[in-house]
mmCIF file with all atom_site columns, C-alpha atoms in Angstrom:
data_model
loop_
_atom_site.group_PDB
_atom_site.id
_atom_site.type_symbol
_atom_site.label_atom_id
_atom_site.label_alt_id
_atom_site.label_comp_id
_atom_site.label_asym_id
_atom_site.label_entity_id
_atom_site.label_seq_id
_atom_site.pdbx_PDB_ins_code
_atom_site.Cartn_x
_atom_site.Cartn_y
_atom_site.Cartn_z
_atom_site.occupancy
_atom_site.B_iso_or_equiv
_atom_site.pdbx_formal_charge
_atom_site.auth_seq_id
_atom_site.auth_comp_id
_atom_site.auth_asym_id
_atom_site.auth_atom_id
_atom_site.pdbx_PDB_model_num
ATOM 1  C CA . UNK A 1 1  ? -43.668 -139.462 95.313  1.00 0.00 ? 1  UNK A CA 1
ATOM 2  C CA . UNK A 1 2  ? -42.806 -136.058 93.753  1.00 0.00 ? 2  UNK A CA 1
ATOM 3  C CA . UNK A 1 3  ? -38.945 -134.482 94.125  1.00 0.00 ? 3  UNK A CA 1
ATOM 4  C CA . UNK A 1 4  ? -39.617 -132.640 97.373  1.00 0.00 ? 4  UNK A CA 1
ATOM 5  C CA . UNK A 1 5  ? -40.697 -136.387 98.390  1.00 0.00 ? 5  UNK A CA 1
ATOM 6  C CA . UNK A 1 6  ? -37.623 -137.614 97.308  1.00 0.00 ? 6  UNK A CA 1
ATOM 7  C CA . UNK A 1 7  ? -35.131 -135.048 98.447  1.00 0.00 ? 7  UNK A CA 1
ATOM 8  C CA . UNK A 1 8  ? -36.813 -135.283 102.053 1.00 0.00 ? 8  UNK A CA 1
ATOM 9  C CA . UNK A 1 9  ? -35.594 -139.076 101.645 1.00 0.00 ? 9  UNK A CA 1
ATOM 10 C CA . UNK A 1 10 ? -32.415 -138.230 100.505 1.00 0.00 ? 10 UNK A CA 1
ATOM 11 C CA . UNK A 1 11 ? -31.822 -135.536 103.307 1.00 0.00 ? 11 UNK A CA 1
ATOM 12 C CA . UNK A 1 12 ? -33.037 -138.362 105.828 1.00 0.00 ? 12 UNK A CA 1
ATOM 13 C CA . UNK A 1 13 ? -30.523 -141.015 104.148 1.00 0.00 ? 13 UNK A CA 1
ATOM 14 C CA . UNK A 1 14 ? -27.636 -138.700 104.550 1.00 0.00 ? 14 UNK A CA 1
ATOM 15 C CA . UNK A 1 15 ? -28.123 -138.328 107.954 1.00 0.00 ? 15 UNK A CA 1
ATOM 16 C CA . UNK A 1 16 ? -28.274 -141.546 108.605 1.00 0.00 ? 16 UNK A CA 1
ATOM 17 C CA . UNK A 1 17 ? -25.135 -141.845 106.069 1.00 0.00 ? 17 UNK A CA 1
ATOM 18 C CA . UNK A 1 18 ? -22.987 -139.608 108.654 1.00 0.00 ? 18 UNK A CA 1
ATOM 19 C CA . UNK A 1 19 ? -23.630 -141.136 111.790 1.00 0.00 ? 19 UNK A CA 1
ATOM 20 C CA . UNK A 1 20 ? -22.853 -144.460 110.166 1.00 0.00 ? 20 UNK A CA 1
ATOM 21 C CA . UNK A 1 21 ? -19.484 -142.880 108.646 1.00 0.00 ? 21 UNK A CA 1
ATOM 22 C CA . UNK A 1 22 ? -18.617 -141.517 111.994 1.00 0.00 ? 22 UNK A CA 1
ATOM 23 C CA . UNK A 1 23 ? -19.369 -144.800 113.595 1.00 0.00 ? 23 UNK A CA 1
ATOM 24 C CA . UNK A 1 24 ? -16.695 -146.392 110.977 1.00 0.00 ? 24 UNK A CA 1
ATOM 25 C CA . UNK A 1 25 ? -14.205 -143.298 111.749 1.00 0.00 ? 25 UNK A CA 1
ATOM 26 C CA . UNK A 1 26 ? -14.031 -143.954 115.619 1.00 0.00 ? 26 UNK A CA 1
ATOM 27 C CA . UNK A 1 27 ? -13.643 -147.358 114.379 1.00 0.00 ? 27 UNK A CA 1
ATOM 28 C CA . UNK A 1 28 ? -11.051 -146.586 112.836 1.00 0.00 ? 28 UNK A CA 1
ATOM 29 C CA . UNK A 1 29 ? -8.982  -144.190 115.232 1.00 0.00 ? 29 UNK A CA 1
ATOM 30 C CA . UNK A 1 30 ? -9.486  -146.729 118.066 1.00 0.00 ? 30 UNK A CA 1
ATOM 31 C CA . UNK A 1 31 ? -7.256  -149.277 115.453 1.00 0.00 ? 31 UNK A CA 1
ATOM 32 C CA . UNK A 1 32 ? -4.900  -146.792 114.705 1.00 0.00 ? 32 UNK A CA 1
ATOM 33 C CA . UNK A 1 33 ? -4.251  -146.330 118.078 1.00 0.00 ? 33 UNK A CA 1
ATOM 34 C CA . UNK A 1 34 ? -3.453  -149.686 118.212 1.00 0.00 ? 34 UNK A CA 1
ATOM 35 C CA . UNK A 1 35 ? -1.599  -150.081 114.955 1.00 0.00 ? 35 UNK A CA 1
ATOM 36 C CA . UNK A 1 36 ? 0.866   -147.534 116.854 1.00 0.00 ? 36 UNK A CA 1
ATOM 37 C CA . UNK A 1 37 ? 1.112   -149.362 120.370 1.00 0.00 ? 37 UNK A CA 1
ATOM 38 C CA . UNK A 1 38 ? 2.389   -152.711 118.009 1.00 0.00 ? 38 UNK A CA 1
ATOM 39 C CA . UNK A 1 39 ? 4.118   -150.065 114.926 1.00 0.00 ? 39 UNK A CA 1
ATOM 40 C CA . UNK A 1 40 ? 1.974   -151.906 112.541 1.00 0.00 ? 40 UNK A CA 1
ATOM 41 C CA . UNK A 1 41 ? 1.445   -150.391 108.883 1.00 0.00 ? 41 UNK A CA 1
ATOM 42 C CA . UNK A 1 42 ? -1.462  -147.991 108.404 1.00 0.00 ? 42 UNK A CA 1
ATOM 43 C CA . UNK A 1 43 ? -1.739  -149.294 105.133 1.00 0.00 ? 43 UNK A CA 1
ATOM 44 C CA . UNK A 1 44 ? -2.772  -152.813 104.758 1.00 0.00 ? 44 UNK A CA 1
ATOM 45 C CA . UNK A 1 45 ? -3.540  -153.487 101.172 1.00 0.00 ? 45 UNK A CA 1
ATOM 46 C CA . UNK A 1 46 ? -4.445  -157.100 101.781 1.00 0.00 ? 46 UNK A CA 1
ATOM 47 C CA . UNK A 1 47 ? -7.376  -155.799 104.675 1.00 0.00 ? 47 UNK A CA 1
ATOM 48 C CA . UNK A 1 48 ? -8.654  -153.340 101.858 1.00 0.00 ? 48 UNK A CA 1
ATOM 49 C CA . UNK A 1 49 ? -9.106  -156.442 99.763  1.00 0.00 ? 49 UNK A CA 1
ATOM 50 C CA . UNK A 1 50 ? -10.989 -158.083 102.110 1.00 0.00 ? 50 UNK A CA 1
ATOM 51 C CA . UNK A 1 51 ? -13.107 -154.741 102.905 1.00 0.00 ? 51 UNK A CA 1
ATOM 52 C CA . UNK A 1 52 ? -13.708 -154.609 98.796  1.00 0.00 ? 52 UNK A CA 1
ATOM 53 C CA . UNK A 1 53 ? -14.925 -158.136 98.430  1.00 0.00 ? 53 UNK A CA 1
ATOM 54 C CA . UNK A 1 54 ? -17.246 -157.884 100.840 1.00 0.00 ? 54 UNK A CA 1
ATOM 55 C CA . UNK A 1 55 ? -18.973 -154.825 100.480 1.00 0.00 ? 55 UNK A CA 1
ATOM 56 C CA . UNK A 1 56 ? -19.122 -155.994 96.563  1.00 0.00 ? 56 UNK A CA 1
ATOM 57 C CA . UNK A 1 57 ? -21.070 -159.364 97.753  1.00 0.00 ? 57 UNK A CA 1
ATOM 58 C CA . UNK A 1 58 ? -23.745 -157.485 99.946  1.00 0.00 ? 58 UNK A CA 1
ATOM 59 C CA . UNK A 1 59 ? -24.026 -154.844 97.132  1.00 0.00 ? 59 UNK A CA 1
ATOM 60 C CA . UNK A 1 60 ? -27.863 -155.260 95.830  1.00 0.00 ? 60 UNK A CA 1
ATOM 61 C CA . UNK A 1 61 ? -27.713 -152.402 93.543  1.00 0.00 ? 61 UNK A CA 1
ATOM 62 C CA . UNK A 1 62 ? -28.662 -150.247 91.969  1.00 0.00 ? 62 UNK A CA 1
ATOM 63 C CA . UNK A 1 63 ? -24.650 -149.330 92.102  1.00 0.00 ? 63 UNK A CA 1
ATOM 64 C CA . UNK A 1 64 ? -22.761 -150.890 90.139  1.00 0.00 ? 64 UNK A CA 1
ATOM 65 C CA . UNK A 1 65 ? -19.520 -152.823 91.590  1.00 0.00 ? 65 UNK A CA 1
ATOM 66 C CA . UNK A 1 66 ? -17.120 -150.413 90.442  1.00 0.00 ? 66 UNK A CA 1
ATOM 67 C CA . UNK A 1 67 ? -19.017 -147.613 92.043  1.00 0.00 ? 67 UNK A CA 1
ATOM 68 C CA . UNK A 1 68 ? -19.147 -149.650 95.167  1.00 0.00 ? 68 UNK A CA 1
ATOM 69 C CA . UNK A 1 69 ? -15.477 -149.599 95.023  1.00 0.00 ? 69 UNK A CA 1
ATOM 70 C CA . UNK A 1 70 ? -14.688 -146.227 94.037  1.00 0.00 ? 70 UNK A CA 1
ATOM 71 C CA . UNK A 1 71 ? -16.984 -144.941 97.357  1.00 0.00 ? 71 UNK A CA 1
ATOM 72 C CA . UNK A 1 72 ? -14.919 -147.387 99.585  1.00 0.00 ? 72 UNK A CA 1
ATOM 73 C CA . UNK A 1 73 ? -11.435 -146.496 97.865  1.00 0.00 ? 73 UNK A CA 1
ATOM 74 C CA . UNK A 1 74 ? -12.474 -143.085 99.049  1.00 0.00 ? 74 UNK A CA 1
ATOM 75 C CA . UNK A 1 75 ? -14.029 -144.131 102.268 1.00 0.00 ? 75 UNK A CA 1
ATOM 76 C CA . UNK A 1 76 ? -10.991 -146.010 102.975 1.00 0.00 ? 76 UNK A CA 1
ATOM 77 C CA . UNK A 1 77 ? -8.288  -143.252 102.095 1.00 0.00 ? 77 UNK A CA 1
ATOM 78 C CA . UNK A 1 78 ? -10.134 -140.642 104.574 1.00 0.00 ? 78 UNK A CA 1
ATOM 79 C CA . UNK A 1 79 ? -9.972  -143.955 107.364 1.00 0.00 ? 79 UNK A CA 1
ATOM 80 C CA . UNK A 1 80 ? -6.344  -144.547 106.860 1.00 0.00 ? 80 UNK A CA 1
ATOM 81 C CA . UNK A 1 81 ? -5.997  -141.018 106.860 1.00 0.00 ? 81 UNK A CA 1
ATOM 82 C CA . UNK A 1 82 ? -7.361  -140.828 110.178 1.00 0.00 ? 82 UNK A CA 1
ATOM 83 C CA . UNK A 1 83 ? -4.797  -143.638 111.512 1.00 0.00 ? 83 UNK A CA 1
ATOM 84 C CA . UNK A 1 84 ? -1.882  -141.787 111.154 1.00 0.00 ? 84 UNK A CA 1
ATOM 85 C CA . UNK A 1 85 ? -0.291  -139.638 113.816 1.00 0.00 ? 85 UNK A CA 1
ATOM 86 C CA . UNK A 1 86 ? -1.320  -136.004 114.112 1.00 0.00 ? 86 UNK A CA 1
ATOM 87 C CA . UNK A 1 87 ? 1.480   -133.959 112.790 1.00 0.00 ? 87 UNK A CA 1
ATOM 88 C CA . UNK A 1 88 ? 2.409   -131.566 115.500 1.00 0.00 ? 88 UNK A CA 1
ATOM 89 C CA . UNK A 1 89 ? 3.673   -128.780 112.880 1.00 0.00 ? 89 UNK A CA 1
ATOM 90 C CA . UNK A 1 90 ? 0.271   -128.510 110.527 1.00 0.00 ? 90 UNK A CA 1
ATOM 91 C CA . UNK A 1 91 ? -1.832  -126.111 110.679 1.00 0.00 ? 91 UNK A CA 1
ATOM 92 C CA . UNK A 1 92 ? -5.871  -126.741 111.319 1.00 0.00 ? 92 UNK A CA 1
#
């Protein structure tokens, strides 16, 4: 395959990438909306654990684990961030 080849595959990956992420976001709100019915924490470092193991056992590579965890550290900040309450005073 030459680069245009590639990108093409790359631009089709990403798509596929989003929808995935956005499938893990609603995910996400729908638990924050319950972590607030039962005032549970937003930030359960022992669940991130969990999250990090696995993703590190069904990684086949070609990242390395500690890229696998830096994408889900990241992955998992913008989730939590989604969790918390909207704060009425900030500005979109």
């Amino acid at each position: 395959m030459e680069i245009a080849d590639w990108r093409k595959k790359i631009d089709q990956l990403d798509e596929q990438i989003v929808l995935l992420l956005s499938e893990r976001a609603a995910a996400a709100v729908a638990i924050g909306k319950l972590k607030q019915k039962t005032a549970s924490a937003i930030y359960e470092p022992q669940r991130e654990q969990t999250v990090f193991e696995h993703v590190l056992k069904v990684n086949p590579g070609p990242l390395t684990g500690a890229q696998v965890q830096d994408l889900y550290e990241r992955i998992m900040d913008v989730m939590r961030s989604l969790q918390r309450p909207a704060d009425p005073d900030a500005k979109a």
